[in-house]
Amino acid sequence: MDSIFLTYQTEISFTAGLIIFMLFLRLALKTAAKKVGKREDINIGRINLMFKYINVLVVFIAAFLLLLIWGVEASRLALVFSSVFAVLGVGLFAIWSILSNITSGVILFFSFPYKIGDKIQIHDKDFPIEAIIEDIRAFQLHLRTADGELITYPNNLILQKPVSLKKKNPLNDDGADAV
């Protein structure tokens, strides 16, 4: 047992250091997301979704670095990762809209000026919508119209269409006047 530890002492030390570093990185990213969420008064569900994305990112980076630490050649590692991404790219091409909506969900988390409870109008030539935001999810917004109809609106479309605030939710009011 001692000979195994002595043989791989450097790799074990780097692995332990990497694990500690990745835990601190994860904590720092989650703290930053939580601060942005609190500052922008973002729903806790959306913050928890960001936490999931952060976890996936940290695990991916950790796996890549662990493979390098334990002696996998960078050229072979690049070949494996490029092959995996090529297969994923071809496989996911058919469902590009899902990836687009997930990416849009991340963008909405950091920059969407409207909050749950706000009444918005989406200026779409073919299908104009005036509704209250009920929920903001990873793939779509849940909007409730005046006549009670529930509309799920894809995140990628909300970034492409002009949107105006009709009435701010008083619970979200930060001192600014409602439009």
C-alpha atoms as one frame of an Amber mdcrd trajectory, in Angstrom:
protein
   0.000   0.000   0.000   2.851   2.377   0.844   4.508   1.676  -2.495   1.342
   2.702  -4.388   1.148   5.970  -2.455   4.845   6.657  -3.009   4.596   5.790
  -6.697   1.649   8.131  -7.277   2.417  10.698  -4.582   2.518  13.635  -7.007
  -0.720  12.663  -8.762  -2.519  12.104  -5.436  -1.325  15.467  -4.120  -2.422
  17.282  -7.285  -5.767  15.451  -7.207  -6.396  16.518  -3.617  -5.427  20.096
  -4.478  -7.681  20.057  -7.549 -10.647  18.792  -5.541 -10.172  21.545  -2.962
  -9.752  24.163  -5.712 -12.859  22.966  -7.574 -14.917  23.078  -4.362 -13.800
  26.671  -3.804 -14.502  27.519  -7.466 -17.980  25.984  -7.178 -18.625  27.933
  -3.982 -17.412  31.190  -5.580 -19.578  30.698  -8.694 -22.644  29.819  -6.631
 -22.068  32.806  -4.356 -21.792  35.084  -7.391 -24.996  33.638  -8.897 -26.777
  34.037  -5.562 -25.639  37.673  -5.285 -26.815  38.425  -8.822 -30.093  36.690
  -8.055 -30.588  38.641  -4.846 -29.545  41.957  -6.424 -31.872  41.459  -9.384
 -34.631  39.953  -7.192 -34.674  36.722  -9.207 -36.914  33.802  -8.252 -35.195
  31.097  -6.149 -36.159  28.444  -8.729 -34.141  30.231 -11.394 -31.201  30.587
  -9.012 -31.317  26.839  -8.298 -31.310  26.179 -12.040 -28.114  28.249 -12.332
 -26.637  26.139  -9.517 -27.239  23.008 -11.621 -25.478  24.585 -14.598 -22.568
  25.573 -12.345 -22.290  22.010 -11.007 -22.131  20.576 -14.525 -19.463  23.102
 -15.540 -17.304  22.383 -12.474 -17.564  18.593 -12.922 -16.624  18.913 -16.609
 -13.572  21.052 -15.825 -12.545  18.754 -12.948 -12.793  15.631 -15.127 -10.658
  17.250 -17.827  -7.978  18.338 -15.328  -7.987  14.980 -13.516  -7.304  13.188
 -16.770  -4.359  15.510 -17.400  -3.027  15.006 -13.845  -3.148  11.221 -14.136
  -1.065  11.194 -17.290  -3.428  11.130 -20.230  -1.605  12.835 -23.065  -3.083
  16.166 -24.071  -3.255  15.156 -27.749  -5.232  12.001 -26.924  -7.428  13.905
 -24.529  -8.127  16.503 -27.221  -8.975  13.700 -29.648 -11.426  12.117 -27.195
 -13.111  15.405 -26.295 -13.339  16.531 -29.928 -14.831  13.160 -30.885 -17.359
  13.339 -28.055 -18.317  16.887 -28.996 -18.602  15.942 -32.677 -20.958  13.073
 -31.845 -22.941  15.285 -29.467 -23.053  18.050 -32.046 -24.438  15.744 -34.725
 -26.806  14.093 -32.259 -28.054  17.349 -30.826 -28.351  19.164 -34.145 -31.892
  17.845 -34.482 -32.810  19.369 -31.126 -30.970  22.658 -31.503 -34.013  24.552
 -30.263 -33.675  22.907 -26.851 -30.066  24.033 -26.606 -31.077  27.474 -27.827
 -33.730  27.704 -25.120 -31.317  26.568 -22.401 -28.768  29.156 -23.513 -31.516
  31.776 -23.640 -32.559  30.739 -20.132 -29.055  31.478 -18.873 -29.070  34.851
 -20.650 -32.511  35.648 -19.209 -31.235  34.830 -15.726 -28.645  37.581 -15.920
 -30.318  40.198 -18.097 -34.117  39.833 -18.276 -35.574  43.096 -16.949 -39.012
  41.659 -16.119 -39.928  39.523 -13.124 -42.629  37.082 -12.124 -45.912  38.945
 -11.675 -45.118  41.715 -14.184 -47.607  42.301 -17.004 -45.817  42.398 -20.358
 -46.725  42.779 -23.996 -44.864  40.793 -26.643 -44.972  42.664 -29.949 -45.316
  39.856 -32.447 -46.893  40.705 -35.798 -48.598  37.318 -36.132 -49.395  36.547
 -32.489 -49.276  39.561 -30.142 -49.470  38.619 -26.459 -50.362  40.659 -23.413
 -50.048  38.590 -20.247 -48.679  38.314 -16.728 -45.452  36.361 -16.191 -46.304
  33.377 -13.976 -42.978  31.556 -14.101 -39.596  31.721 -15.823 -38.172  28.274
 -16.470 -35.150  26.783 -18.207 -36.923  26.384 -21.564 -39.878  28.773 -21.531
 -41.860  31.509 -19.823 -45.297  30.735 -18.436 -47.621  33.618 -19.272 -51.230
  34.026 -18.108 -53.562  36.123 -20.267 -56.440  38.236 -18.940 -58.945  35.508
 -19.875 -56.967  32.874 -17.913 -55.224  31.179 -20.829 -51.773  29.754 -19.990
 -49.184  30.375 -22.694 -45.746  28.774 -22.654 -43.446  31.056 -24.608 -39.962
  29.772 -25.614 -37.017  31.611 -24.062 -35.224  32.012 -27.382 -38.239  33.842
 -28.866 -38.545  36.246 -25.940 -35.013  37.414 -26.757 -35.923  37.930 -30.414
 -39.165  39.867 -30.012 -39.725  43.380 -28.653 -41.269  43.244 -25.187 -42.743
  46.118 -23.216 -43.702  46.348 -19.574 -47.411  47.132 -19.186 -47.597  46.964
 -15.388 -44.963  46.172 -12.793 -45.869  43.741 -10.027 -46.028  45.839  -6.809
 -44.201  43.040  -4.946 -41.264  43.460  -7.363 -41.268  47.251  -7.093 -37.796
  48.605  -6.417 -38.910  52.195  -6.136 -39.147  52.776  -9.893 -42.426  53.902
 -11.377 -44.471  51.294 -13.220 -45.012  51.896 -16.905
